[in-house]
Each structure stands twice: as structure tokens, then as C-alpha cells.
Short mmCIF file of C-alpha atoms and ligand atoms in Angstrom, two decimals:
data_model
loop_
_atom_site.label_atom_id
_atom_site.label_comp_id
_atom_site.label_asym_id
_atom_site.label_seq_id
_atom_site.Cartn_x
_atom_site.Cartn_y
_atom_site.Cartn_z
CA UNK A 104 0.00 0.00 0.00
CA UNK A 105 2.88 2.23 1.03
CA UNK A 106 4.84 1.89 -2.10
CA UNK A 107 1.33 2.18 -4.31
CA UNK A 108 0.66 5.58 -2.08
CA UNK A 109 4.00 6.84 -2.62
CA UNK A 110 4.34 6.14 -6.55
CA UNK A 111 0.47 7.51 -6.78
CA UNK A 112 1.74 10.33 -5.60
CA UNK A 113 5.23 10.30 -7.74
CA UNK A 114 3.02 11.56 -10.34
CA UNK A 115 2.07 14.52 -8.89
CA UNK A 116 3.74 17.15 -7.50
CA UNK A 117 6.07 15.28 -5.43
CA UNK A 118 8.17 14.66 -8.62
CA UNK A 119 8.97 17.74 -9.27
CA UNK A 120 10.47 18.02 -5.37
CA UNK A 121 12.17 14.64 -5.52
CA UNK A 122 12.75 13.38 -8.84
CA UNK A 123 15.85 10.99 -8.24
CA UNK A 124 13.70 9.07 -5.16
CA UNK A 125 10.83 8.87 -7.41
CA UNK A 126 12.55 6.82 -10.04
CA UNK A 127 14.02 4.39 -7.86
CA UNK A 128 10.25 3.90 -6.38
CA UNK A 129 9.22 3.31 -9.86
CA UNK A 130 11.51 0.77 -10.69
CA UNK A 131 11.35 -0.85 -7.65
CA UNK A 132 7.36 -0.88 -8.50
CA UNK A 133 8.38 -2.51 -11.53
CA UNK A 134 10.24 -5.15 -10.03
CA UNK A 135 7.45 -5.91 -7.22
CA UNK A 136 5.00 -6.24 -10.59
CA UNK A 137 7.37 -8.45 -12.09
CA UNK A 138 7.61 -10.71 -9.36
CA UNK A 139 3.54 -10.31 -8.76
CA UNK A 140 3.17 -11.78 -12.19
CA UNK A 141 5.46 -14.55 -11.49
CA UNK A 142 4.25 -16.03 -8.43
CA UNK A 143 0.75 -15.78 -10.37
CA UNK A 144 1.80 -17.60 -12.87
CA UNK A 145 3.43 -20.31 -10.77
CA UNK A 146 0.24 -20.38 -8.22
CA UNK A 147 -2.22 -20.92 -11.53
CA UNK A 148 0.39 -23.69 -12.47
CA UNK A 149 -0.03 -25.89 -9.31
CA UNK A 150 -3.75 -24.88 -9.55
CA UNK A 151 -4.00 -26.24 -13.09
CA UNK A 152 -1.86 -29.84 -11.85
CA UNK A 153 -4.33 -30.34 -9.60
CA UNK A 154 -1.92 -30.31 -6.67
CA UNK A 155 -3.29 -27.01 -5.21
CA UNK A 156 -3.30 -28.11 -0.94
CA UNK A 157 -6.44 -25.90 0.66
CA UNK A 158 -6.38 -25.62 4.20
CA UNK A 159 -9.80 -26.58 6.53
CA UNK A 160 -10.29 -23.68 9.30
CA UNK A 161 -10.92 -25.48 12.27
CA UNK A 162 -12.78 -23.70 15.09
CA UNK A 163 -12.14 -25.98 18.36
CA UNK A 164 -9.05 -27.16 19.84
CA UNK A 165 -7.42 -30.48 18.08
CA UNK A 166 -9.49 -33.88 19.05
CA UNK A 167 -10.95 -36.78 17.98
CA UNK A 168 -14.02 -34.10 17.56
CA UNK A 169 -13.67 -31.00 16.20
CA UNK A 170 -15.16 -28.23 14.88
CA UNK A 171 -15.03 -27.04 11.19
CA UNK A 172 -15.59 -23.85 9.37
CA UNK A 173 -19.14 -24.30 6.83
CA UNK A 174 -19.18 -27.59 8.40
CA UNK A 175 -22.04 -28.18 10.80
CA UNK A 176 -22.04 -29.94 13.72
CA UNK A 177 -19.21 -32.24 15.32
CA UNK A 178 -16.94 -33.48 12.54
CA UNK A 179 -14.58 -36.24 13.19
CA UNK A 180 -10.83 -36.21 12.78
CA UNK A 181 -9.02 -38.93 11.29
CA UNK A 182 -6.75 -36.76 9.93
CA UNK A 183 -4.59 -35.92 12.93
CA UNK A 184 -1.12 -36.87 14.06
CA UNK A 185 -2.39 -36.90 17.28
CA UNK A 186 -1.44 -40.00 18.06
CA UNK A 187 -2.25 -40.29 21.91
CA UNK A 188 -4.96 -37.56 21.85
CA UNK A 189 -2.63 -35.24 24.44
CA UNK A 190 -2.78 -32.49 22.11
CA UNK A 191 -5.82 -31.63 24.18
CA UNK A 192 -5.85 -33.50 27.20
CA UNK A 193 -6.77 -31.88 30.34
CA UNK A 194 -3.52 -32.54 32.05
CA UNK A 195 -1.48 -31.05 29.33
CA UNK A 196 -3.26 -28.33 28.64
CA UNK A 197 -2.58 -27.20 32.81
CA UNK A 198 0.79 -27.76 32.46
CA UNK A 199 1.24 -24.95 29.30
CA UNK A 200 -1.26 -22.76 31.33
CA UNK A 201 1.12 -23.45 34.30
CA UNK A 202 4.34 -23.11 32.89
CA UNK A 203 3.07 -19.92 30.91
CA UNK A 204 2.85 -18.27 34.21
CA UNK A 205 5.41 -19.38 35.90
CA UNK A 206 8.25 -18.84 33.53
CA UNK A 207 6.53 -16.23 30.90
CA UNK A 208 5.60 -16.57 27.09
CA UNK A 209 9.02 -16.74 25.75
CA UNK A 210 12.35 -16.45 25.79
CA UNK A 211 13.46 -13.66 23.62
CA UNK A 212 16.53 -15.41 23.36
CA UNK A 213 18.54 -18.43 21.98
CA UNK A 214 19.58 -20.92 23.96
CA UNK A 215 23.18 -19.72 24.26
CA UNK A 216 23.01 -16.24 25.13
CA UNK A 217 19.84 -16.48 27.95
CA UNK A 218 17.44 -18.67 26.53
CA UNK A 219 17.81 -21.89 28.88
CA UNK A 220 15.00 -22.20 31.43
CA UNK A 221 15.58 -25.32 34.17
CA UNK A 222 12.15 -26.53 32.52
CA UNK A 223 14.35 -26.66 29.03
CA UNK A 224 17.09 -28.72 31.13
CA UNK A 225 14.61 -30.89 32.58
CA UNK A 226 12.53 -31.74 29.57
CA UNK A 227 16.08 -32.78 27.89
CA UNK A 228 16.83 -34.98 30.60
CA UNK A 229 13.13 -36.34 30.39
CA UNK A 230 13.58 -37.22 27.06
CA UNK A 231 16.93 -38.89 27.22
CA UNK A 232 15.75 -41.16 29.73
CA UNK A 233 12.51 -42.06 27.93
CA UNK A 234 14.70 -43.23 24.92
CA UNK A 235 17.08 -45.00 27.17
CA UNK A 236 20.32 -42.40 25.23
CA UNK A 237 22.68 -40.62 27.01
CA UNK A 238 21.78 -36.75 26.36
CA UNK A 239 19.10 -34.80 24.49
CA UNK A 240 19.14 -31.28 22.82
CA UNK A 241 15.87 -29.49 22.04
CA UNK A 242 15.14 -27.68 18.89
CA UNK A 243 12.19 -25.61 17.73
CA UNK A 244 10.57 -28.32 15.39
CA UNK A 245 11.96 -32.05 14.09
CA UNK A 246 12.39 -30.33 10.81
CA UNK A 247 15.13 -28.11 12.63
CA UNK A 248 16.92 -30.89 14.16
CA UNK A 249 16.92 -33.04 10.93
CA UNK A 250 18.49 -29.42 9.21
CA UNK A 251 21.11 -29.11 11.95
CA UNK A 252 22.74 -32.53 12.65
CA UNK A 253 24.19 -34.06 9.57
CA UNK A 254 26.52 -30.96 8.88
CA UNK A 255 27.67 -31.31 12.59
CA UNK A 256 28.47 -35.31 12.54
CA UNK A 257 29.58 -35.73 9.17
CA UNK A 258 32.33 -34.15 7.10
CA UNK A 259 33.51 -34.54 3.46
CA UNK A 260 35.53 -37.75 4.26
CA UNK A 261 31.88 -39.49 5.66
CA UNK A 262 29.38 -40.74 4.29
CA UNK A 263 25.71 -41.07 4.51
CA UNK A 264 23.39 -43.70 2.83
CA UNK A 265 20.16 -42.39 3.17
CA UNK A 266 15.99 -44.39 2.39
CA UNK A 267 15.09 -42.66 -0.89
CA UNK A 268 11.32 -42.08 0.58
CA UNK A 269 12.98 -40.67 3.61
CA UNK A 270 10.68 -36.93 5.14
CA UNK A 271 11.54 -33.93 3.25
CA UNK A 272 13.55 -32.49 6.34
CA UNK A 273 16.04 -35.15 6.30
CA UNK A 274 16.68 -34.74 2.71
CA UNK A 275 17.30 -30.90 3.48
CA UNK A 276 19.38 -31.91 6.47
CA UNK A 277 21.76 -34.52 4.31
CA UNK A 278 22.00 -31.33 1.47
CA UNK A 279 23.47 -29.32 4.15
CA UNK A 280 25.90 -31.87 4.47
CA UNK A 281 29.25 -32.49 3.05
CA UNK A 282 29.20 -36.20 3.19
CA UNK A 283 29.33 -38.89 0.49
CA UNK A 284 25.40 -39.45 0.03
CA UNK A 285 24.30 -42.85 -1.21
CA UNK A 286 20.62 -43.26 -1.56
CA UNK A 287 19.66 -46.90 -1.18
CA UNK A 288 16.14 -48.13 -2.50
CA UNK A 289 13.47 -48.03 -0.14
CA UNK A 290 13.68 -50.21 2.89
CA UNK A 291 15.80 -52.58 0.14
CA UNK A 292 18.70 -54.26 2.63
CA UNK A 293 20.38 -55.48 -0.80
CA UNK A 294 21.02 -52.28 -1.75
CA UNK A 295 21.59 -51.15 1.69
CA UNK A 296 24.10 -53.61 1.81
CA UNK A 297 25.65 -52.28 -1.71
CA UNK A 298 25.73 -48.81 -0.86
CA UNK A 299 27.88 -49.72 2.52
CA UNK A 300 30.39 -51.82 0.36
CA UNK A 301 30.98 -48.51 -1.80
CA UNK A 302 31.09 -46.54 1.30
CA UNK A 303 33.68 -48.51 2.86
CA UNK A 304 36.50 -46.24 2.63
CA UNK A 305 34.66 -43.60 4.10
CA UNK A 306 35.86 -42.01 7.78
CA UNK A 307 32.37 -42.51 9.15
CA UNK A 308 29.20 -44.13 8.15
CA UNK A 309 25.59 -43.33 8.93
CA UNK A 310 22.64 -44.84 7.85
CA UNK A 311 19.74 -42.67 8.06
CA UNK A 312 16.33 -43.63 8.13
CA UNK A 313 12.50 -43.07 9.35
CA UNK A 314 11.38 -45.09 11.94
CA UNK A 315 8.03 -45.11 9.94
CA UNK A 316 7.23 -43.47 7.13
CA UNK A 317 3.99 -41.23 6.92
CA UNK A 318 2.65 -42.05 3.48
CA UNK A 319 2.53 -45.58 3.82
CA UNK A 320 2.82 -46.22 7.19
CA UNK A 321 5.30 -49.02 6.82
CA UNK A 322 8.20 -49.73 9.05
CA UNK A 323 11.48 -49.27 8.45
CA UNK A 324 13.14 -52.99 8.72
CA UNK A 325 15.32 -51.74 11.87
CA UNK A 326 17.44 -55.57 12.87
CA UNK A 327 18.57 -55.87 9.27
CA UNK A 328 19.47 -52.50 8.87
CA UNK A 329 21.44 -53.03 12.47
CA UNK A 330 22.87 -55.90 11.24
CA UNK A 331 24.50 -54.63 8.00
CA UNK A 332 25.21 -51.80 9.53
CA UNK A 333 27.85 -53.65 12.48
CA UNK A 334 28.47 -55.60 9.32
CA UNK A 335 30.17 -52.34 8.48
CA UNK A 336 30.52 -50.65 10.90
CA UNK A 337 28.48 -47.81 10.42
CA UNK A 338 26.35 -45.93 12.85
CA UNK A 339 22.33 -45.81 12.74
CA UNK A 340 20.35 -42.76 13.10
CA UNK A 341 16.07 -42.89 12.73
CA UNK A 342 13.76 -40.11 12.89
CA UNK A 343 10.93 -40.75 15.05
CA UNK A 344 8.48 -38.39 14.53
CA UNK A 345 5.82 -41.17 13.63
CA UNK A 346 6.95 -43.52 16.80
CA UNK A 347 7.59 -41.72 19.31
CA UNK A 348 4.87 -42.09 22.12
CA UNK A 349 3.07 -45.42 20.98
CA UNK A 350 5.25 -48.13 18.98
CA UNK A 351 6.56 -50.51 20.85
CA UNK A 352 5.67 -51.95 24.40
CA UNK A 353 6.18 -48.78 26.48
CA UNK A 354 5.48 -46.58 23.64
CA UNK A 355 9.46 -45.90 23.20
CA UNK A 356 9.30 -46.16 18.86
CA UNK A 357 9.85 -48.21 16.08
CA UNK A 358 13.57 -49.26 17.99
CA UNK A 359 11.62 -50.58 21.13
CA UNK A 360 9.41 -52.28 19.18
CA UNK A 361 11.93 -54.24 17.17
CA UNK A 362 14.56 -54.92 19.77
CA UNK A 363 17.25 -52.59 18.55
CA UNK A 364 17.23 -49.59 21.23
CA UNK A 365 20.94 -50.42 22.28
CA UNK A 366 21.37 -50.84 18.40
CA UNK A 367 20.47 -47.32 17.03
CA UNK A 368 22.92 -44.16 17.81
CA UNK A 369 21.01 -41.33 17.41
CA UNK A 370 17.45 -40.40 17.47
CA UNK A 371 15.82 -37.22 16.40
CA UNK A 372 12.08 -37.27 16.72
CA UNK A 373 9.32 -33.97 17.30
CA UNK A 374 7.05 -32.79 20.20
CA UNK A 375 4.47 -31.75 17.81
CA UNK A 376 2.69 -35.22 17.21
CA UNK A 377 1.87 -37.67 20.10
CA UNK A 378 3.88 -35.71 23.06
CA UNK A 379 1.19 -33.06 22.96
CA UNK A 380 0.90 -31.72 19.45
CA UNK A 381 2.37 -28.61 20.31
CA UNK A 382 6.00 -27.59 18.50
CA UNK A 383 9.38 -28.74 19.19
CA UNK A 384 11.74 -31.37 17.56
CA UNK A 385 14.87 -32.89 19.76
CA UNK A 386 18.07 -35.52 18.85
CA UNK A 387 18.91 -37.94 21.44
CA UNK A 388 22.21 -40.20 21.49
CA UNK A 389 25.73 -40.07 22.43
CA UNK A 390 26.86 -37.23 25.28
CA UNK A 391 29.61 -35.74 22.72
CA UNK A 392 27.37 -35.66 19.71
CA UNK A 393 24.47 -33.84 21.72
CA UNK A 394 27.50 -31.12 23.17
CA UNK A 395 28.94 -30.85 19.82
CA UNK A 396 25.31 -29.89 18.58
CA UNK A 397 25.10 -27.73 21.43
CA UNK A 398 28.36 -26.10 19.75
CA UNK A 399 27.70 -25.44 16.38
CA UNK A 400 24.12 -26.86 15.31
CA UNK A 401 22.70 -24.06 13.16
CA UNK A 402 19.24 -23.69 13.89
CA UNK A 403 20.08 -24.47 17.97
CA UNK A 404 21.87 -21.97 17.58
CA UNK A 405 20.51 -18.99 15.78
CA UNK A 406 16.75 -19.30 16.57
CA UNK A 407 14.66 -18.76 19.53
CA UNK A 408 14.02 -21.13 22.46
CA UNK A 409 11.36 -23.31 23.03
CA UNK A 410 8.23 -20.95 24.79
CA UNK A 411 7.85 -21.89 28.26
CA UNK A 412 3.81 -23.38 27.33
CA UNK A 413 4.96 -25.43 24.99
CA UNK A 414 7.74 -27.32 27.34
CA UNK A 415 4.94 -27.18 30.03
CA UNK A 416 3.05 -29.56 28.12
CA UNK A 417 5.32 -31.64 25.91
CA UNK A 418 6.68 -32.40 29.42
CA UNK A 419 3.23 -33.21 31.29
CA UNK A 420 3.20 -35.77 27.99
CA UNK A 421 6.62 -37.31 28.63
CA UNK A 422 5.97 -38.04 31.97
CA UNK A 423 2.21 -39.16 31.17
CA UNK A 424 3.87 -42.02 28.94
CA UNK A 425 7.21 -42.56 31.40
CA UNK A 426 4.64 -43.53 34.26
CA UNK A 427 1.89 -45.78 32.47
CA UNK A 428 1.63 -47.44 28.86
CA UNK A 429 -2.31 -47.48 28.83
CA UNK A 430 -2.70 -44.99 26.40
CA UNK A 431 -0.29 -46.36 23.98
CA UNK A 432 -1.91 -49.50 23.81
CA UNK A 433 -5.24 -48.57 23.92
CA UNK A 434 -4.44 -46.70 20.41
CA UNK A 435 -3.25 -49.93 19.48
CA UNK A 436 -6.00 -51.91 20.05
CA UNK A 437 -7.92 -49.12 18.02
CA UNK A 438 -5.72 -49.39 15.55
CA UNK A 439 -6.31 -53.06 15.05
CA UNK A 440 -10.26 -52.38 15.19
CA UNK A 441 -10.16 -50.21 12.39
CA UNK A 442 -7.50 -52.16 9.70
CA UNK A 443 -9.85 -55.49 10.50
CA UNK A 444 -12.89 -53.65 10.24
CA UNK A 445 -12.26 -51.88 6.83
CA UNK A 446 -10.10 -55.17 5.57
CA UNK A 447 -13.25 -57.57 5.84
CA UNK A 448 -15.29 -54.67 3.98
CA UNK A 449 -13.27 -55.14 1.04
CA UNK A 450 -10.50 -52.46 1.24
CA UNK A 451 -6.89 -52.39 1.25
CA UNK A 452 -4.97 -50.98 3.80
CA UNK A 453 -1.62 -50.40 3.41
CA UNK A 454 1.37 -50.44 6.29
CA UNK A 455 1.97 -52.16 9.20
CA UNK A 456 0.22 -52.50 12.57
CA UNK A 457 0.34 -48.78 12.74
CA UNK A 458 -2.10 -46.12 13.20
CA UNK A 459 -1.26 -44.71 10.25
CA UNK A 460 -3.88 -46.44 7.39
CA UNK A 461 -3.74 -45.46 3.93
CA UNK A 462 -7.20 -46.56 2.20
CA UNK A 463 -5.70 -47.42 -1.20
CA UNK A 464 -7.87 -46.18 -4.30
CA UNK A 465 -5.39 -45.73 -6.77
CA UNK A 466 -6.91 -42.65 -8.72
CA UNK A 467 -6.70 -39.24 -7.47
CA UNK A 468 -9.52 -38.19 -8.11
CA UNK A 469 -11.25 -40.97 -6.66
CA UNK A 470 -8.81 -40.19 -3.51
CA UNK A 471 -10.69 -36.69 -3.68
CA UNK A 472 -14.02 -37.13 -4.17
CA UNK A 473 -14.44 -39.69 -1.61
CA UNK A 474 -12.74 -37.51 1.07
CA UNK A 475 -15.35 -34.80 0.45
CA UNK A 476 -17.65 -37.48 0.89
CA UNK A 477 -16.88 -38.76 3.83
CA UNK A 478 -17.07 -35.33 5.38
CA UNK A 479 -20.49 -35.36 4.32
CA UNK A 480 -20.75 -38.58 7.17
CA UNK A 481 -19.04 -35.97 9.48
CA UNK A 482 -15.96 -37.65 9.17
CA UNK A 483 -12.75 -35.53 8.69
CA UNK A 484 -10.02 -37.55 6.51
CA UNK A 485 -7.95 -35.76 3.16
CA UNK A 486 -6.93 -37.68 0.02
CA UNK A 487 -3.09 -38.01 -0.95
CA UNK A 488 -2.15 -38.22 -4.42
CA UNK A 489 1.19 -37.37 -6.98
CA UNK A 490 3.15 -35.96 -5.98
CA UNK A 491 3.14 -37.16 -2.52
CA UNK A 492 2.46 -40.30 -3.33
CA UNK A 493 3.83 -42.28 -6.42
CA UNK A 494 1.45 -42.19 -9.57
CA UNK A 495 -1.75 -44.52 -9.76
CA UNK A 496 -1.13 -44.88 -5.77
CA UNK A 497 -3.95 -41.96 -4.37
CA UNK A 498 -5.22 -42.93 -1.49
CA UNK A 499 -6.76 -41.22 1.70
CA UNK A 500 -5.07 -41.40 5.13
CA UNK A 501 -6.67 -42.66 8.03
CA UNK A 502 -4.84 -41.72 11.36
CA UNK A 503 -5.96 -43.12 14.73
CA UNK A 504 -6.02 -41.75 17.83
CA UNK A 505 -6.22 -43.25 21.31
CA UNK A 506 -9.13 -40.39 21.80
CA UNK A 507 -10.79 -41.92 19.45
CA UNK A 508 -14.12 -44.03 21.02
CA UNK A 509 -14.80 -47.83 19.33
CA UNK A 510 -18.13 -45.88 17.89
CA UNK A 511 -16.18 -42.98 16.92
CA UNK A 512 -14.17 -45.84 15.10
CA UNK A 513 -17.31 -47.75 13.99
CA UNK A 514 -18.72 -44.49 12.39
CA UNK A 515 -15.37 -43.83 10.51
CA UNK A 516 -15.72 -47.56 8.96
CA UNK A 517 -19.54 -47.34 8.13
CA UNK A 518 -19.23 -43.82 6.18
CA UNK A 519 -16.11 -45.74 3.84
CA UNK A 520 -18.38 -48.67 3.59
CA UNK A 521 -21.26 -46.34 2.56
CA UNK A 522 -18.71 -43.86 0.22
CA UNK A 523 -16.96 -46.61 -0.77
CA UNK A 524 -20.43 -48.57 -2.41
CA UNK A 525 -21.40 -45.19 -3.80
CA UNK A 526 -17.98 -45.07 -5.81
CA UNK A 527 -17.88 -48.80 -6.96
CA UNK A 528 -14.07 -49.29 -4.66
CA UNK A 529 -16.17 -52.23 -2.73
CA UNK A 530 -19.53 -54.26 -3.39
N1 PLP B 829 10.21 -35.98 10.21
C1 PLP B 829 9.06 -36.60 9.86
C2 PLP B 829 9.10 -38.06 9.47
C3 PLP B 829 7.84 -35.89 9.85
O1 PLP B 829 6.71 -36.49 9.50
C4 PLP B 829 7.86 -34.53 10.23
C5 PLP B 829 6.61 -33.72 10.22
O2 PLP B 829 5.74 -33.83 9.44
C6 PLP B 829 9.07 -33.94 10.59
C7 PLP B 829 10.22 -34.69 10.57
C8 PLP B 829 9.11 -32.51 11.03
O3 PLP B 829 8.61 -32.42 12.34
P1 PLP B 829 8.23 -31.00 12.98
O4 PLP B 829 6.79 -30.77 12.67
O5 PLP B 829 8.52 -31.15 14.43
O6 PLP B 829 9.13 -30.00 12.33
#
């Protein structure tokens, strides 16, 4: 508006007063119209692929039950990473009111200069022990500690052999990097195995991997990887972020649940699904790593501390999960309601035992119109297609939740069976 206002009034009698400042203004109009036109262009682009993402406004807090803008009623969310429902429980919720008093609404601050609270210290040392590791660092989000630890650990006489369908954040992370990067087919231990034979000159090696990953919710095969990788000897690092809180007997992740938690180094993994939904990402492992982080991690250490709220609650969730492993399985034994229930209707789910459960359909728009369907049941799910998914492999995602009733559950199944019929995808 400013810059409009000012070269409005460039054409009147301001030029005469300050013609040299009334030029630049132009051109610098010209270059803001320039690059008007070009994000246009690009934004009718994505528009015209058919890969335009809209965003639902959603007018409660996060739940199994929600509220949704033009949508009437309570909707259903099986859309969520809310794995444990804690993004709203009761208990969780007090402890960011709690903290927010206590200890303020920020930091104004990185970590370094004055922006370590004791709750910051104890939430690290909460962590570490709930992944059995020696030391934890916090970070603002997963996404920063995936961006800030491979350029630490690894230098250009390393090497990293990374799952090709690893999250987007690693990838960035492993860029950052000067490394050797090999990128082995997914979850393919023959290739694996290839890629560590060509990396055997290397200094160190890493092999990097999800725990789970979110499309598909399959399971990264953790003892082989372990075993190839002592074959080796390279180290093991998995991200967590779809683990953390519910695989595994005591809801530790994917390395609890397949026997490997003395096995894998280093674990980074995010506050802002199951431990309370909030914000925050962390890397747990080895006591030199996590103080050479501390050193010279880049986004540790130029951006802004944790708030105080949001370590309130991601701690009330830690220590939720460190004293009792109800909740975990109770989203287990949901999980296994749904995948039976929707399996002996007819439809395929893919994954694992995991609460992620992509309904396959194949066709995008399929994918599509069924999701707006099912939201006509009052059930809240999205479809996935290319490019997040492979071609021909659209499907919608159902996540579970522990806050999720059996009927809540039973309603979810009955609107696919009923959506599903309407669209021909089962008799
Ligand atoms: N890693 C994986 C596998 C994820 O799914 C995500 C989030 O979607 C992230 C990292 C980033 O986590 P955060 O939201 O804490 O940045």
C-alpha cells in the first residue's frame, strides 16, 4: 500500500520536489510487478496440476471431535497426528497454562546467550531417559533438528546412505551436508548392503532412516538395517516423529518395538505429534554428539528457544507415557479395530500395525471425491495423491487416535463402507 501511495503520488507534485527518489520507487514498482506476475503464474500452475493443498479452518481445539468452518455440527478427525490424543488432554493443557505463568511466554533469546530455562534442562533430561540415550538437545521443530545434525556429525571424508522415501527435512538436512550421500532403494537391505560396500572407505558411516514413514505407514526394517550396519561398521540414526509415544511396548518407537534400542545411535524425533501436538523437535544419542550440537548446530543456535507453554506440556506428555503405557496401547488396540474392520469390507490398507492407514484407491480423483464425501458422514479424513504419493497410488489417510471411542471408530468404517459402495471401490 505504502509503495502504491508513494508512486500515486510520484506523479504529482512530489516529482517535481524529488525526482531521483521517485525513479528508484518506480523501478522498484516494476520489479514488485514483475515478481507479482510470477508467483501468479506459478500459483495458476499448481492450480491447473491439480496439486493445489487448501487448508480446513478449524474452530475448536485439536481432538478426535472437532469443529469445522461451513461444516455443521461435530466433525470427526481422522486426519490428525495426534497419536495419543494429548494435544488436548486436560492434564497437558494445565501444564502450558502453568508453565506460561510461571516462567513467561518466551524467551526472547537463543539458547546460548539467555534462553535456557531449568524446565528446558529438565525436559532434555526427560527425554533422554525415555529413549534410554545418554543426552538430548531441544530444537524448535523435528524439521530443525533433521536441518542441523548431519553438517555437525559428518564431514567430506563421511558418508551417509540415506531411504530414498525418507521426510523432506532429512533430505534438506543430508544437502546441508558435506558427506558422500548414497541413496539406497526403499527399505531394500540389498542395496543397503551395496551402498555400505561402496562406502567402505569412508571415515564414518551413517545410515539414516524413518522409523516409519507417513505415506505408507510401513516400518522401516530396523534388525537388518542393524545388522548390516555392524556388518560395516556404520552408525544408525532414525527419525521418530511417527513412533515416538506409541510403537513398541512402552510406547518408546519403532527401535523398542523391534529390539534394537541399544542398536540405534542417534534419534531425532518432534514434540508436535503424540507428546502433545504442540512444537518442538529434539536428537537424542551419544553425550559428545548432543555437546557438539550444542556447539555449532545451526538452527540451535541462531533461533529462539522453546516458549515456556509449549515445554509445560510436551513435558506433562513425557511423563504421562514414562509412568503408564495405557494410552499407547489402547491406540493400538484401536488401531487393530479399524485395519480389521475396513479389511473384511473389502478395502486395502496399506502399512503395518500402525495407526497410520492409507485406504488405497489408486486414482486421485477418486482419492478426492471420496474424502469430500466422507465429510459429508461428518468424518474428517484428506486424500493423498502425486506428488506425494507415487502415480496410480492416491489414497486417503486414516490416522488413529487413542481419543478416538470404538463408535467414533465404527462411524469412521460405516461412512467408507457407505462412500466406498457409492464409488464402486467395494460391493
Ligand atoms: N520428520 C518426519 C518423518 C515428519 O513427519 C515430520 C513432520 O511432518 C518432521 C520430521 C518434522 O517435524 P516437525 O513438525 O517437528 O518439524
Amino acid at each position: 500500500m505504502a509503495l502504491r501511495a508513494a508512486v500515486t503520488r510520484a506523479g504529482g507534485p512530489l516529482r517535481a520536489a524529488f525526482p531521483a527518489r521517485t525513479a528508484k520507487a518506480s523501478r522498484g514498482y516494476a520489479a514488485a510487478a514483475q515478481a507479482r506476475s510470477v508467483l501468479e503464474n506459478e500459483l495458476a500452475a499448481i492450480r491447473a496440476a491439480g496439486t493445489w493443498k487448501g487448508e480446513r479452518v478449524i474452530k475448536s481445539k485439536q481432538g478426535a471431535h472437532i469443529h469445522v468452518d461451513g461444516s455443521r455440527g461435530d466433525i470427526l478427525n481422522f486426519c490428525a497426528n495426534n497419536y495419543l490424543g494429548l494435544s488436548s488432554h486436560p492434564e497437558v493443557v494445565q501444564a502450558g497454562v502453568d508453565a506460561l505463568k510461571m516462567y513467561g511466554a518466551g524467551l526472547s533469546s537463543v539458547r546460548f546467550i539467555c534462553g535456557t530455562q531449568d524446565i528446558h534442562k529438565d525436559l532434555e533430561q526427560k527425554l533422554a531417559k525415555f529413549h534410554e540415550r545418554e543426552d538430548c538437545i531441544l530444537y524448535a521443530s523435528c524439521f530443525d533438528a533433521n536441518a542441523g545434525l548431519f553438517e555437525v556429525l559428518l564431514g567430506p571424508d563421511d558418508a551417509v546412505l540415506s531411504d530414498e522415501l525418507n521426510h523432506a527435512s532429512i533430505i534438506d538436512g543430508i544437502r546441508l551436508c558435506r558427506a558422500k550421500r548414497f541413496r539406497y532403494k526403499h527399505m531394500d537391505l540389498n542395496d543397503l548392503e551395496d551402498k555400505l560396500k561402496e562406502a567402505e572407505s569412508s571415515r564414518l558411516r551413517l545410515v539414516v532412516t524413518d522409523g516409519v514413514f507417513s505415506m505408507d505407514g510401513d516400518i522401516a526394517p530396523l534388525q537388518g538395517i542393524c545388522d548390516l550396519a555392524e556388518k560395516y561398521g556404520a552408525m544408525v540414526f532414525i527419525d521418530e516423529c511417527h513412533a515416538t509415544g506409541f510403537l513398541g511396548a512402552r510406547g518408546r518407537g519403532t527401535d523398542e518395538l523391534l529390539g534394537v534400542m541399544d542398536r540405534v545411535q542417534i534419534v531425532n524425533s518432534t514434540l508436535g505429534k503424540a507428546l502433545g501436538g504442540a512444537a518442538g523437535g529434539y536428537t537424542v544419542g551419544p553425550k559428545p554428539l548432543i555437546e557438539l550440537l550444542r556447539q555449532r548446530s545451526r538452527p540451535y543456535l541462531f533461533s529462539n528457544s522453546l516458549p515456556p507453554p509449549v515445554v509445560g506440556s510436551a513435558t506433562r506428555a513425557v511423563e504421562l507415557l514414562l509412568a503408564s503405557n495405557e494410552i499407547a496401547q489402547s491406540m493400538a488396540a484401536k488401531t487393530m479395530r479399524f485395519r480389521n474392520a475396513m479389511t473384511q469390507a473389502g478395502f486395502t490398507i496399506s502399512g503395518a500395525a500402525h495407526p497410520i492407514c492409507p485406504v488405497m484407491l489408486g486414482d486421485a480423483q477418486l482419492a478426492s471425491l471420496m474424502a469430500d464425501d466422507m465429510l459429508n458422514f461428518g468424518v474428517y479424513v484428506i486424500g493423498f495423491s502425486y506428488p506425494v504419493v507415487p502415480k496410480g497410488k492416491a489414497r486417503i489417510r486414516v490416522q488413529i487416535s487413542a481419543a478416538h471411542t470404538d463408535q467414533d471408530i465404527d462411524h469412521c468404517v460405516d461412512a467408507f463402507i457407505q462412500t466406498g459402495r457409492k464409488h464402486g471401490v467395494i460391493s
